[in-house]
Every structure is written in structure tokens, then in C-alpha cells.
Coordinates of C-alpha atoms in Angstrom, one line a residue:
Chain A
M27 CA 52.2 90.9 19.1
A28 CA 51.2 92.0 15.9
S29 CA 48.3 91.4 14.5
N30 CA 47.3 90.0 11.2
A31 CA 46.1 93.5 9.7
S32 CA 49.1 95.3 11.8
A33 CA 51.7 93.0 10.6
S34 CA 51.0 93.4 7.0
R35 CA 50.7 97.3 6.8
I36 CA 53.3 98.1 9.5
E37 CA 55.5 94.8 6.8
F38 CA 54.4 97.3 3.8
L39 CA 55.9 100.5 5.4
L40 CA 59.3 98.8 5.7
R41 CA 59.0 97.4 2.4
N42 CA 58.5 101.2 1.1
Q43 CA 60.2 103.9 3.0
N44 CA 62.4 106.4 0.9
V45 CA 66.3 106.2 1.0
D46 CA 65.7 109.6 2.9
G47 CA 64.2 107.9 5.1
G48 CA 61.1 109.3 5.4
W49 CA 57.6 108.0 3.3
G50 CA 55.8 109.3 0.5
Y51 CA 52.3 109.3 0.6
F52 CA 52.5 106.8 -2.2
P53 CA 55.2 104.2 -2.2
G54 CA 58.1 105.3 -4.2
R55 CA 57.3 109.1 -4.4
Q56 CA 58.4 111.8 -2.7
S57 CA 58.9 111.8 1.5
W58 CA 56.3 114.4 3.1
L59 CA 56.2 114.8 6.3
E60 CA 52.5 113.5 6.5
P61 CA 52.8 110.6 5.7
T62 CA 56.3 110.2 8.1
F63 CA 54.8 111.3 11.4
W64 CA 52.0 107.8 10.9
A65 CA 54.0 105.8 9.0
V66 CA 56.7 106.1 12.3
L67 CA 53.5 106.5 14.2
A68 CA 51.8 103.3 13.6
M69 CA 55.5 102.1 14.0
T70 CA 56.2 103.3 17.3
G71 CA 57.0 100.6 20.4
R72 CA 58.2 98.1 17.7
S73 CA 61.0 97.0 17.7
E74 CA 61.5 95.7 14.2
C75 CA 61.3 99.3 13.7
A76 CA 63.8 100.8 15.6
P77 CA 66.6 101.4 12.2
A78 CA 63.6 103.2 10.7
I79 CA 62.4 105.0 12.9
E80 CA 65.3 106.9 13.6
R81 CA 66.1 107.1 9.6
A82 CA 63.1 108.7 9.6
W83 CA 64.0 110.8 12.7
R84 CA 66.6 112.8 12.0
L85 CA 65.0 113.5 8.1
L86 CA 61.6 115.3 10.4
G87 CA 64.6 117.3 11.9
S88 CA 66.1 118.1 9.3
W89 CA 62.5 120.2 7.5
Q90 CA 62.4 122.1 10.9
T91 CA 63.2 125.9 10.1
S92 CA 64.8 128.8 11.6
S93 CA 61.7 130.3 12.3
G94 CA 60.9 126.6 14.5
G95 CA 58.3 126.0 11.8
C96 CA 58.4 122.9 9.6
R97 CA 58.8 121.9 6.0
P98 CA 56.1 119.2 4.7
N99 CA 58.4 117.7 2.5
T100 CA 62.5 118.6 1.4
A101 CA 61.4 120.1 -1.8
V102 CA 59.0 122.8 -0.3
D103 CA 61.1 125.6 1.3
A104 CA 58.4 127.5 3.6
P105 CA 57.0 126.2 7.4
S106 CA 53.6 124.4 7.1
W107 CA 50.1 123.1 9.3
A108 CA 52.7 119.2 9.2
T109 CA 54.5 121.6 12.5
A110 CA 51.9 119.5 14.7
L111 CA 52.7 116.4 13.3
W112 CA 56.7 117.0 14.7
V113 CA 55.5 118.9 17.3
T114 CA 53.2 115.5 18.1
L115 CA 56.4 113.3 17.4
Q116 CA 58.4 114.8 20.3
C117 CA 55.9 115.0 22.7
I118 CA 55.4 111.1 22.0
R119 CA 58.6 110.1 22.8
G120 CA 59.9 112.7 25.1
S121 CA 62.0 114.8 23.7
H122 CA 61.3 118.4 24.9
G123 CA 64.2 120.1 23.4
P124 CA 64.7 124.0 22.0
E125 CA 63.8 122.1 19.5
L126 CA 60.2 121.4 20.1
D127 CA 59.5 125.0 22.0
R128 CA 60.8 126.9 19.3
A129 CA 58.4 124.7 17.6
V130 CA 55.4 125.2 19.1
E131 CA 56.2 129.3 19.7
W132 CA 55.5 128.8 15.8
M133 CA 52.9 126.8 16.2
V134 CA 51.3 129.7 18.8
S135 CA 52.4 132.9 16.5
E136 CA 50.3 131.3 13.7
R137 CA 46.5 131.1 13.5
G138 CA 43.5 130.9 11.2
I139 CA 43.2 134.8 9.1
E140 CA 39.5 135.0 9.5
G141 CA 39.6 135.7 13.5
A142 CA 42.5 138.9 12.4
W143 CA 40.5 141.6 14.4
W144 CA 40.7 144.1 11.1
R145 CA 39.3 140.7 9.0
R146 CA 36.5 140.8 11.5
T147 CA 35.6 144.4 11.3
L148 CA 35.6 144.1 7.6
R149 CA 32.9 141.7 7.2
S150 CA 30.5 143.2 10.1
L151 CA 30.8 146.4 8.5
M152 CA 30.0 144.9 5.2
G153 CA 27.1 143.2 6.9
E154 CA 29.0 139.8 6.0
K155 CA 27.9 137.6 8.1
D156 CA 30.2 134.2 9.4
G157 CA 28.3 131.4 10.4
F158 CA 30.9 130.2 12.8
D159 CA 32.5 132.2 15.8
A160 CA 35.3 134.0 13.7
Q161 CA 36.5 135.0 17.3
S162 CA 38.0 131.2 18.0
C163 CA 40.7 129.9 15.1
G164 CA 42.4 127.5 14.5
W165 CA 44.6 126.6 12.3
A166 CA 45.2 126.9 8.4
W167 CA 46.8 124.4 5.5
W168 CA 48.5 127.8 4.6
P169 CA 50.6 130.7 6.2
G170 CA 47.7 133.3 5.8
T171 CA 44.6 132.0 5.0
S172 CA 41.6 130.4 6.9
S173 CA 41.5 128.1 9.3
W174 CA 40.2 124.6 9.1
L175 CA 39.2 121.1 10.6
E176 CA 42.1 119.5 9.7
P177 CA 44.4 121.6 10.5
T178 CA 43.3 122.3 13.9
V179 CA 42.9 119.0 14.8
H180 CA 46.3 118.5 14.7
G181 CA 47.3 121.6 16.4
L182 CA 45.1 120.8 19.2
I183 CA 46.4 117.1 19.4
A184 CA 49.9 118.8 19.6
L185 CA 49.2 121.2 22.4
K186 CA 47.5 119.6 24.5
K187 CA 50.5 116.7 24.2
V188 CA 52.7 119.8 24.5
A189 CA 50.3 121.3 27.5
A190 CA 51.0 117.7 29.4
W191 CA 54.1 117.4 29.2
G192 CA 54.6 120.7 31.3
R193 CA 56.3 122.5 28.4
G194 CA 54.2 126.0 26.4
G195 CA 53.1 127.5 29.6
E196 CA 49.8 129.7 29.1
P197 CA 50.2 130.4 25.3
A198 CA 50.0 127.4 24.0
R199 CA 47.6 126.1 26.9
L200 CA 44.4 129.2 25.6
R201 CA 46.0 128.8 21.9
A202 CA 44.9 124.5 22.6
A203 CA 41.5 125.5 24.7
E204 CA 40.8 127.8 21.6
A205 CA 41.0 125.3 19.0
E206 CA 38.5 123.0 21.1
R207 CA 35.7 126.1 20.7
M208 CA 36.8 126.4 17.4
L209 CA 35.9 122.6 16.4
L210 CA 33.0 122.7 19.2
D211 CA 32.1 125.5 17.0
R212 CA 32.2 124.5 13.7
R213 CA 29.6 121.4 14.6
C214 CA 27.4 120.5 11.4
V215 CA 23.4 120.2 12.3
D216 CA 23.9 116.7 12.6
G217 CA 26.5 117.0 15.4
G218 CA 29.4 115.7 12.3
W219 CA 31.5 118.5 11.2
N220 CA 32.5 119.6 7.5
Y221 CA 36.2 119.8 6.6
G222 CA 35.4 123.8 7.8
A223 CA 32.0 126.1 8.5
R224 CA 29.3 124.5 9.5
E225 CA 27.5 126.5 6.2
A226 CA 28.4 128.4 3.4
L227 CA 25.8 130.8 2.2
G228 CA 23.5 130.7 4.7
I229 CA 22.8 126.8 3.8
S230 CA 24.0 123.8 5.8
L231 CA 26.8 121.6 4.8
P232 CA 27.2 117.8 4.9
S233 CA 29.5 116.3 7.4
Y234 CA 31.9 113.7 6.4
P235 CA 33.6 111.2 7.5
E236 CA 36.7 111.7 7.6
T237 CA 36.3 115.1 9.6
T238 CA 33.7 113.6 11.9
G239 CA 35.9 111.1 13.2
L240 CA 39.6 113.5 12.8
A241 CA 37.6 115.7 14.5
L242 CA 36.8 113.0 17.6
T243 CA 40.3 111.9 17.1
G244 CA 40.9 116.0 18.4
L245 CA 38.8 116.1 20.8
A246 CA 39.0 113.0 22.6
G247 CA 38.7 113.3 26.0
S248 CA 36.3 116.5 26.3
P249 CA 34.2 116.5 28.8
D250 CA 32.2 118.4 26.3
S251 CA 28.5 116.6 26.0
R252 CA 28.2 118.1 22.3
V253 CA 30.7 115.9 21.8
R254 CA 28.1 112.7 22.4
K255 CA 26.4 113.5 19.3
G256 CA 29.1 113.3 16.6
L257 CA 30.4 109.8 18.8
T258 CA 26.9 109.0 17.8
L259 CA 26.8 109.8 13.9
A260 CA 30.6 108.2 14.0
R261 CA 29.4 105.4 14.8
R262 CA 27.1 105.2 11.8
M263 CA 28.6 106.6 9.6
L264 CA 31.7 104.2 9.5
E265 CA 28.5 101.3 8.8
A266 CA 28.3 103.5 6.3
T267 CA 31.2 104.6 4.6
R268 CA 33.4 102.2 2.3
S269 CA 36.2 105.4 1.5
P270 CA 39.7 103.6 3.8
V271 CA 40.9 106.9 4.9
A272 CA 37.7 107.7 6.4
R273 CA 36.9 104.3 8.1
A274 CA 40.8 104.7 9.8
W275 CA 40.2 108.2 11.2
L276 CA 36.7 107.1 12.0
T277 CA 37.9 103.8 14.0
I278 CA 41.5 106.1 15.2
A279 CA 38.3 108.1 16.8
L280 CA 36.0 105.2 18.2
R281 CA 38.7 103.7 20.2
L282 CA 40.5 107.1 21.7
W283 CA 36.7 107.7 22.6
G284 CA 36.6 104.0 24.4
E285 CA 34.3 102.2 21.9
Q286 CA 34.6 99.8 19.5
A287 CA 35.3 99.0 16.1
D288 CA 36.0 96.5 13.6
A289 CA 39.7 95.7 13.2
P290 CA 41.2 96.4 8.8
G291 CA 40.6 93.5 7.1
E292 CA 43.7 91.3 6.3
E293 CA 44.4 92.2 2.9
M294 CA 45.2 95.9 1.5
R295 CA 43.1 97.5 -0.6
R296 CA 45.8 99.7 -2.5
P297 CA 49.1 100.4 -2.2
D298 CA 48.3 103.7 -0.2
I299 CA 51.2 105.3 2.6
M300 CA 48.7 107.0 4.9
V301 CA 45.9 103.8 4.7
A302 CA 48.2 102.2 5.8
A303 CA 50.1 103.6 9.1
L304 CA 45.9 104.9 9.7
E305 CA 44.9 101.6 9.6
A306 CA 47.7 100.7 12.2
A307 CA 47.5 103.1 14.3
G308 CA 43.9 101.9 14.3
A309 CA 44.4 98.7 14.6
P310 CA 43.3 96.9 18.1
D311 CA 47.0 96.2 19.0
G312 CA 47.7 99.5 17.2
N313 CA 48.9 103.0 18.9
Y314 CA 46.6 105.4 18.5
R315 CA 46.1 106.0 22.3
L316 CA 49.8 107.5 22.0
L317 CA 47.7 111.2 20.0
L318 CA 46.0 111.0 23.7
A319 CA 47.3 114.2 25.5
K320 CA 49.1 112.3 27.9
E321 CA 50.4 108.9 26.4
S322 CA 54.3 108.9 25.1
V323 CA 56.8 105.7 24.9
R324 CA 58.1 107.2 28.4
Chain B
M5 CA 55.7 136.8 10.6
R6 CA 56.2 136.8 6.9
R7 CA 53.1 136.2 5.2
R8 CA 53.6 133.7 2.8
G9 CA 50.4 132.9 1.2
L10 CA 50.7 133.6 -2.8
T11 CA 49.0 137.7 -2.7
R12 CA 47.4 139.6 -4.8
R13 CA 49.0 142.1 -7.4
A14 CA 48.6 142.7 -11.0
L15 CA 49.5 139.8 -13.7
W16 CA 53.4 140.5 -14.6
P17 CA 55.5 137.4 -15.6
A18 CA 58.3 135.8 -14.7
P19 CA 60.1 133.3 -15.9
I20 CA 58.6 129.6 -15.6
A21 CA 61.7 127.4 -15.3
L22 CA 59.8 124.0 -15.7
A23 CA 59.2 122.8 -19.2
G24 CA 56.3 120.1 -19.9
L25 CA 53.5 121.5 -19.7
G26 CA 53.6 124.8 -22.1
C27 CA 54.7 126.9 -18.9
Q28 CA 56.6 129.0 -21.4
G29 CA 58.1 132.0 -19.6
E30 CA 56.3 134.8 -21.9
R31 CA 53.6 136.8 -21.2
Q32 CA 51.2 135.4 -23.1
S33 CA 48.6 136.9 -25.6
R34 CA 45.6 135.6 -26.9
P35 CA 45.8 133.5 -30.3
P36 CA 45.9 135.1 -33.2
G37 CA 43.2 135.1 -35.2
K38 CA 40.3 132.2 -34.4
S39 CA 39.5 130.1 -32.2
V40 CA 37.7 126.7 -33.4
V41 CA 35.3 125.2 -30.6
A42 CA 33.2 122.2 -31.6
V43 CA 29.9 121.8 -29.8
L44 CA 28.7 118.3 -30.7
K45 CA 25.0 116.7 -29.8
A46 CA 25.8 113.9 -27.5
P47 CA 22.0 113.0 -25.5
S48 CA 23.5 110.7 -23.1
Y49 CA 25.8 108.4 -22.3
D50 CA 25.5 105.6 -24.0
G51 CA 26.1 106.8 -27.2
D52 CA 29.4 105.9 -28.9
L53 CA 31.9 109.0 -27.4
V54 CA 34.3 108.2 -28.8
K55 CA 33.3 108.7 -31.7
T56 CA 32.2 112.0 -30.7
I57 CA 35.3 113.1 -29.0
L58 CA 37.4 111.5 -32.1
E59 CA 35.5 113.6 -34.1
G60 CA 35.6 117.2 -31.4
A61 CA 39.2 116.3 -32.0
R62 CA 39.2 116.4 -35.8
L63 CA 37.4 119.6 -36.0
C64 CA 39.6 121.1 -33.5
G65 CA 42.7 119.7 -34.8
L66 CA 44.2 117.6 -32.1
N67 CA 47.6 116.5 -32.3
V68 CA 48.7 114.2 -29.4
K69 CA 51.3 111.9 -31.3
G70 CA 54.2 111.0 -29.6
K71 CA 53.2 113.0 -26.7
S72 CA 52.9 112.7 -22.6
V73 CA 48.9 113.2 -22.8
L74 CA 47.4 114.2 -18.8
L75 CA 43.5 113.9 -18.3
K76 CA 42.4 116.4 -15.8
P77 CA 38.3 115.0 -14.5
N78 CA 36.7 117.2 -12.0
L79 CA 36.6 114.6 -9.2
V80 CA 34.6 116.3 -6.3
E81 CA 32.1 114.0 -3.7
F82 CA 31.6 110.3 -3.3
D83 CA 28.6 110.0 -5.6
S84 CA 28.1 108.3 -8.9
A85 CA 24.0 108.9 -8.5
T86 CA 24.7 112.8 -8.7
C87 CA 26.1 114.7 -12.1
I88 CA 29.0 116.5 -9.9
N89 CA 32.2 114.9 -10.8
T90 CA 32.9 114.1 -14.4
S91 CA 31.4 111.4 -16.0
P92 CA 33.1 108.3 -15.9
T93 CA 32.1 107.4 -19.9
V94 CA 33.4 110.6 -21.0
V95 CA 37.2 109.8 -19.7
A96 CA 37.1 105.9 -20.7
A97 CA 35.9 106.8 -24.1
A98 CA 39.3 110.0 -23.9
F99 CA 41.0 108.0 -22.4
E100 CA 40.7 105.8 -25.5
A101 CA 40.5 108.5 -28.5
I102 CA 43.7 110.6 -27.2
E103 CA 44.8 106.7 -27.5
R104 CA 43.7 105.9 -31.0
L105 CA 45.8 109.1 -32.2
G106 CA 48.2 107.8 -30.7
A107 CA 49.5 109.6 -28.2
A108 CA 52.2 107.5 -26.4
E109 CA 51.7 108.0 -23.0
I110 CA 48.1 109.1 -21.2
R111 CA 47.4 109.9 -17.2
I112 CA 44.4 110.4 -15.5
G113 CA 45.2 112.9 -12.6
E114 CA 43.2 115.3 -10.3
G115 CA 43.8 116.7 -6.8
P116 CA 39.8 117.1 -5.3
G117 CA 39.4 120.6 -3.8
H118 CA 38.0 118.7 -0.2
R119 CA 37.9 115.4 -0.1
R120 CA 40.8 113.8 1.4
D121 CA 40.4 109.8 -0.2
T122 CA 40.8 110.5 -3.6
L123 CA 40.9 107.1 -5.1
G124 CA 38.0 106.5 -2.9
L125 CA 36.4 109.2 -4.9
A126 CA 37.4 107.3 -7.8
E127 CA 36.4 104.3 -6.7
E128 CA 32.9 105.6 -5.9
A129 CA 32.6 107.8 -8.8
G130 CA 32.6 104.8 -11.3
Y131 CA 36.3 105.7 -13.1
F132 CA 37.5 102.4 -11.1
K133 CA 34.8 100.1 -13.6
A134 CA 35.0 102.7 -16.2
V135 CA 38.5 102.6 -17.3
K136 CA 40.6 99.4 -17.9
N137 CA 43.7 99.8 -14.9
F138 CA 42.4 103.1 -13.6
E139 CA 44.8 102.7 -10.7
D140 CA 47.5 102.4 -13.2
R141 CA 47.1 105.4 -15.2
F142 CA 45.4 107.5 -12.5
V143 CA 47.9 109.8 -10.3
D144 CA 46.3 111.4 -7.2
L145 CA 47.5 115.2 -8.2
N146 CA 47.3 115.8 -4.5
G147 CA 49.9 113.1 -3.3
D148 CA 52.4 113.3 -5.5
D149 CA 55.7 114.9 -6.4
V150 CA 56.2 118.6 -6.1
E151 CA 57.8 120.4 -8.6
K152 CA 58.4 124.6 -8.0
A153 CA 57.2 126.7 -11.1
K154 CA 57.7 129.9 -11.1
G155 CA 55.2 132.7 -12.9
F156 CA 52.2 132.7 -9.9
L157 CA 51.3 136.2 -8.5
D158 CA 53.6 138.4 -6.7
E159 CA 55.4 135.7 -4.9
G160 CA 56.8 134.2 -8.2
S161 CA 55.8 131.1 -7.7
M162 CA 54.0 127.9 -6.5
Y163 CA 54.2 124.4 -6.4
F164 CA 52.8 122.1 -8.6
A165 CA 52.6 118.6 -8.7
R166 CA 54.8 117.0 -10.9
T167 CA 52.8 114.5 -13.2
V168 CA 51.2 117.7 -14.2
M169 CA 54.8 119.4 -15.2
A170 CA 55.7 116.3 -17.1
A171 CA 52.8 115.8 -20.0
D172 CA 52.9 117.4 -23.5
I173 CA 49.3 118.7 -23.2
L174 CA 46.4 118.7 -20.5
V175 CA 43.9 117.8 -21.6
T176 CA 41.0 119.5 -19.2
M177 CA 37.8 117.8 -18.6
P178 CA 35.1 119.6 -16.3
K179 CA 31.5 119.0 -15.9
M180 CA 29.7 122.1 -17.3
K181 CA 28.6 123.3 -14.1
T182 CA 27.2 126.5 -12.3
H183 CA 29.8 128.2 -9.3
H184 CA 28.7 129.8 -6.5
W185 CA 31.5 131.6 -6.3
A186 CA 32.7 131.6 -9.6
G187 CA 29.7 131.9 -11.6
V188 CA 30.3 129.2 -13.5
T189 CA 32.8 126.1 -13.1
L190 CA 34.3 125.0 -16.9
A191 CA 37.8 124.0 -18.4
M192 CA 39.6 127.0 -16.9
K193 CA 38.6 126.6 -13.1
N194 CA 38.9 123.2 -12.9
L195 CA 43.1 123.5 -13.6
F196 CA 42.4 124.4 -9.9
G197 CA 42.6 120.6 -9.4
L198 CA 46.6 121.0 -10.7
V199 CA 47.4 122.4 -7.1
P200 CA 49.0 120.1 -4.4
G201 CA 46.9 119.6 -1.3
S202 CA 50.1 118.5 -0.2
V203 CA 51.1 121.7 -0.1
Y204 CA 47.9 124.6 0.1
G205 CA 45.9 121.3 2.0
W206 CA 41.9 120.4 1.4
P207 CA 40.5 123.2 0.4
K208 CA 43.2 124.9 -1.8
N209 CA 43.2 128.2 0.0
P210 CA 45.7 130.5 -1.4
L211 CA 44.4 130.2 -4.3
H212 CA 40.5 132.0 -2.8
Y213 CA 42.9 134.3 -1.3
A214 CA 44.1 135.6 -4.4
G215 CA 41.1 135.6 -5.9
I216 CA 39.1 133.0 -7.3
D217 CA 38.9 134.8 -10.8
T218 CA 42.7 135.9 -10.8
S219 CA 44.4 132.5 -10.0
I220 CA 41.5 131.1 -13.0
L221 CA 43.2 133.3 -14.7
E222 CA 46.9 132.9 -13.7
L223 CA 46.7 129.4 -13.5
N224 CA 45.7 129.3 -17.6
R225 CA 48.6 132.0 -17.9
M226 CA 50.4 129.4 -16.8
F227 CA 49.3 126.7 -18.9
R228 CA 49.6 127.5 -22.2
K229 CA 49.1 123.4 -23.9
T230 CA 45.4 122.1 -22.8
F231 CA 42.7 120.9 -25.3
A232 CA 39.1 121.2 -23.4
I233 CA 36.4 118.0 -23.4
V234 CA 33.7 119.7 -21.5
D235 CA 31.2 116.9 -20.5
G236 CA 27.9 119.1 -20.3
I237 CA 25.5 115.8 -21.1
V238 CA 24.2 116.6 -17.9
G239 CA 25.5 119.7 -16.0
M240 CA 24.8 121.1 -12.9
E241 CA 22.4 124.4 -12.5
G242 CA 21.7 126.2 -9.1
N243 CA 23.5 125.5 -6.2
G244 CA 26.9 124.1 -7.7
P245 CA 29.8 123.2 -7.7
I246 CA 28.4 120.4 -5.1
Q247 CA 25.0 121.2 -4.3
G248 CA 22.9 122.1 -7.7
S249 CA 20.6 120.1 -9.0
P250 CA 21.1 118.1 -12.9
K251 CA 21.0 119.3 -16.1
E252 CA 20.5 118.4 -19.0
A253 CA 22.0 119.5 -22.5
G254 CA 23.0 117.0 -24.6
V255 CA 26.4 118.5 -25.0
L256 CA 30.3 117.8 -25.8
V257 CA 31.8 121.4 -26.2
M258 CA 36.0 120.9 -27.3
G259 CA 38.8 123.0 -28.3
S260 CA 42.2 124.3 -27.5
D261 CA 41.4 127.7 -26.7
V262 CA 39.8 127.3 -23.0
V263 CA 39.0 131.2 -23.3
A264 CA 36.9 130.6 -26.3
V265 CA 35.4 126.6 -24.7
D266 CA 34.4 128.5 -21.8
A267 CA 32.5 131.2 -23.4
T268 CA 31.0 128.5 -25.2
C269 CA 29.2 126.5 -23.1
C270 CA 28.3 129.8 -21.0
R271 CA 25.8 130.6 -24.4
V272 CA 24.8 127.0 -23.7
M273 CA 24.3 127.4 -20.6
S274 CA 21.9 131.3 -21.0
I275 CA 24.3 132.8 -19.7
D276 CA 26.9 136.0 -20.9
P277 CA 30.4 134.8 -20.7
E278 CA 31.1 138.4 -20.6
K279 CA 29.4 139.1 -17.8
V280 CA 31.4 136.0 -15.3
P281 CA 33.7 138.2 -13.7
Y282 CA 36.6 135.6 -15.1
L283 CA 36.4 135.8 -19.1
H284 CA 35.5 139.6 -18.8
R285 CA 39.3 139.3 -18.2
A286 CA 40.0 136.9 -19.8
V287 CA 40.5 138.2 -23.1
E288 CA 44.2 138.4 -23.0
I289 CA 44.2 135.0 -22.7
G290 CA 42.1 133.9 -25.4
N291 CA 39.2 134.9 -27.6
R292 CA 35.7 135.4 -25.7
D293 CA 33.8 137.2 -28.4
P294 CA 31.7 135.2 -31.0
H295 CA 33.1 137.4 -33.8
L296 CA 36.6 135.8 -32.7
I297 CA 35.1 131.9 -32.6
E298 CA 34.8 130.0 -35.2
Q299 CA 31.9 127.3 -34.3
H300 CA 31.6 123.5 -35.4
G301 CA 29.3 121.4 -34.9
E302 CA 25.9 122.7 -33.4
A303 CA 25.4 127.2 -33.0
P304 CA 25.6 127.5 -29.5
E305 CA 22.1 129.2 -29.7
R306 CA 20.6 125.4 -30.8
L307 CA 21.8 123.8 -28.4
R308 CA 20.9 126.3 -25.5
Q309 CA 19.6 125.7 -22.1
R310 CA 18.4 127.8 -19.3
F311 CA 20.9 127.0 -15.7
N312 CA 19.3 127.3 -13.1
L313 CA 21.4 130.7 -11.0
L314 CA 21.6 131.5 -8.0
P315 CA 19.4 134.4 -7.4
Q316 CA 23.1 136.1 -6.9
F317 CA 24.3 135.5 -10.5
E318 CA 20.4 136.5 -11.9
G319 CA 22.2 139.7 -13.0
L320 CA 25.3 137.0 -15.4
R321 CA 21.5 135.9 -17.9
L322 CA 22.7 136.1 -21.2
G323 CA 20.3 139.2 -23.1

């Protein structure tokens, strides 16, 4: 039986599903892959949500392009980073068809442009210091640009799941390993994560609670001891931050690492689809475990 | 795979399909004659800022009667105690002033560049307290519906938040700040927040790859029906736009020609606008040079403040 906090959020999500089967970032807005992914994740396994999930599933499938990548919504015609979310959802459902393989191939072919040999050579010739290991690249928000933490976390989660299901082969496994190296390399001095690099113009950047929560979620299960400092920081951040987005991410991360975190209050502060879905997924009875490599509903 | 990022090219236009906020479809030239810029003293956030903004609107001939207006502040970080964000007091005053001037509809919209919790940012920055019914009036441009508009660089198009496209007038409301890549961030750079994170991410990295100066110019070439209210009561100097230090300038700078407004702000900040790369190139779309700007209120040189610059930007200093 769902807790009151989860139930109120699931009810909110059901009430605000768009006619096309997806969810917008806010009620009544265009459907996007990202909030639809989180809504589906939060509702997965709840029998009363099954019809809504099936409608969402049909919409998400329609967004895959001939390249294998997925559009982020109906209005945008280019494939995007959010393909990783669709791959994760396919793995959670145990749908391992050719659509998954094509999406994984697209993901493996995409990488932040800062790792391109010509770019690294150019920077080296100009005497510029990267401040990070440019040979370990993640994924960009938009093809042809640099890798950033958040799309890299989602790429890592997706490819770890793909690998756990024996799909994607060596390229997917290597790409996931590279993404993990990138995340570990870009830790800030306090052990947390900024949204991109750890420094700019030679000056250390601050870590943020939401990106620290995200990074720890992507790294869940990593045996690397450097992650422990981030967990300590995440606990402190959860006590300090009032941002619902940050709190939700930190809560999911801490739970995935086996730590306790308070459940969200019964009342939702704002009509925000992403926050509702993240809070429901991160509730004690939520589906946060489905983000782990080997977890699925099958 | 074909690169889908926004590639650099000479700034040639393409027909722009969307109406609303002045996506006007032909190559824009600078306004004829002189541009009016109001430089008004505002020593603190406790003064009657509504009156000051109404005076600036009058001096600049702003007409919003019956129009839909989008106020676009610069909302960057969770911190009400610093000078990072446009002051909520200025935004609230602008809202009231525009309302008194007879606008049919006023929205406030922003798509922050790197923090994802836009409403959380607005709350921490004090917007919920300062602006009545803020939540009903505010649109997170990063999570809004999007539409494609033609006319941005090579690939000819870019997605924008629908709220932006639907407005008749965009009021760009930046903080007066130095910027560690562009030199300064003022009314023109503030348009980066119109680009939706839901499509381009956090940050909106394609704008950087297209070139920050080029992107500033392209966005301002596309969105022409603008009015600027620059919050220079307390600005930021040094390593802006986030890690700099507060700098009291005690001024609001207003005008319809954003190039003239940014150039005037530079002069207040002891920066030579001709040396700021994007303003150096901006003469095609606005008036930068002093003889083409009709200054009302205070003369910029009378209110000049020496904003500290990062060493690599010392060359921008007004001679």
C-alpha cells in the first residue's frame, strides 16, 4: 500500500497526464520525454496506473527517430540526451527489442565534443588547461557540444542497465566506464559536484545539491572510495537545502546508497510534474531502486 | 552523425515564421535617428522605484497600452543576500509600473542557465514575496511549450518558449554585471534566458558553441520589440556573473534600443562599449556611439563607477 506522500503525488500525476499520453514539466503543458520518464518510473508497478503507463509508452515509442535517438518532445525534431531515459525505461520493462539496440547504438556514438582529438590538440597548442581529464567524456545536452553532468548521469544509468541485461556489447560497457571516470574526475574539492566542471578559469566551482544527488545516483554501486566524501556532503546538503528538486535528487541518491532520508511531506508545495514524480520515486516505498543496474519489473 | 548544434556563419537572415515578440523576418538595421536612454538615480531598493520606472518609461516613450508584456529578469542563483539576481523589488516595481501604463497582460518569465529548480530559485531570491500572486504570473521558460523560429545562424532555426513568442513586448531586466566570458552581461546577454533548457540543456551550450558574442547578437536581432530596465542599484564587479562582488552604482538604465542601453551601462561601469566584442559588432542593430544616443535623466559620466574587471578584461577600460 502506498504511503500518503506517494499516493498524493501519484494521484496528481494521473490527473495531469496529457491526452497524448505524456506529461509536461508543468500541468497542461506540452509533453516531454523527461517528465514522462519520471512519471512512468514513479507509477511503475502500481496496478491502477497501468493504463496511463501504456499510453505513455506508446507516445515515447513514437519519438524514436531513424537514427535510433529519441526526440525530447513532439515539437522538437532532433534526437536528444533524453534518449538515455527511454533506454532506461526499456530495460526496466524488460523490452529488449531492436528499438533498444538502435537507441543504445545512438548513445554509444554520442559524446561530448571536448574529447575530440582535434579539440584537445588545439587546446594543448594554445596552452589552455582543461582543468579536467578531457579523455573521459560523457554526454552533451545537445549533440555537438560539451558533456555535462546531468546527461552523463542518465547515460551512465542507462548503459549500466543495458550491460546488466547483456546487451550493447563491449562498446556500451566501455562507454559506461568512461562516463563513470568522467563523473569521478569532475568532483569538486568538497567531494560534491557542480553541473559541469570542477573549476573555471582556474577558480574552483561550488558543488550543488541537485547535481551532487544526481552524480551519486549515477555512481550508485561504485566501489570507488572517492564517492564516500560525496555521500557525507549529500547528507549535509539535504539538511540545508530547501529546493524540492535538490531534496528529491539527494533523497534518491542516499536511498540508493542504503542510507536513510526523510520522506517528503504529504502536501505538495507546487504543481510541478518533475518534482512530484521525483518525490514519489524517492519515497520509502518508491521505485528509486529501479534506477539500479540490475533492477527491473521482470 | 551530422552535427545538429548551432554552427557559426555570417549573420544572414531567414524569414521568421512566428509573430508575437518581434521576430520580424528581414535583416534588421539600427533605429533611425538617435536612441533615447534614461539614466535615473536610484540610490537604494527602498526608494519609490515605481515612480522612477514610470519616469523612465515616459522619457523613453514606452507604450504598452493593451499589449501583452513579458518581464524577463536575470535569475541565476539561490541566494537573496547577494547581487547575482535582478532584485525582486525592481521586478515588482516594473510589474506595477507596466500595469499602471495599461498593459493588457503581464507575465514574468525566465529560463535560468544552470540551476534546474527555477521556482525554487525564484523563491529563494525573494520573488514570491515581492511580487503579488507571483506563481500565477511566472513562467519557467525552461519548461514551457516550445516553438521553432527561423533565423538563427546556419541551420536557420532555434526553439523558443511559446510564452516568449506570444508576447508583444519583452522587457529585459538584467542586473548590471561583469561577465567572465562576454566582458559584461546586460540587457542583450539577458536574452540567453529565452532559450529553453528543455531543448538545449543547462547550460544552453549551443549558444556558447555558436559564440557568445554571436549568440547575443543573433538573439537581439530576432527579438526586436524590447525594452530594457537595467538594475544597476547594486550591480556586480569582478568575476561575474556569479562569483563577483557587489558594486553599488545607484542607477536604473532604461530604453528601447538595447544596444544604446548596454553601451550606456558600460559607460556607467567605466567600460568602453566599443571594446566589448559583442557591442563592437552591434552597430548594425542599434546605436552604440554617444552622438547617436539621447541621454535623459543623468549623464552617465556623472554617475560613473569603476567596476573591477578580471585581468583579461582590463583592456576594456574606458580610456
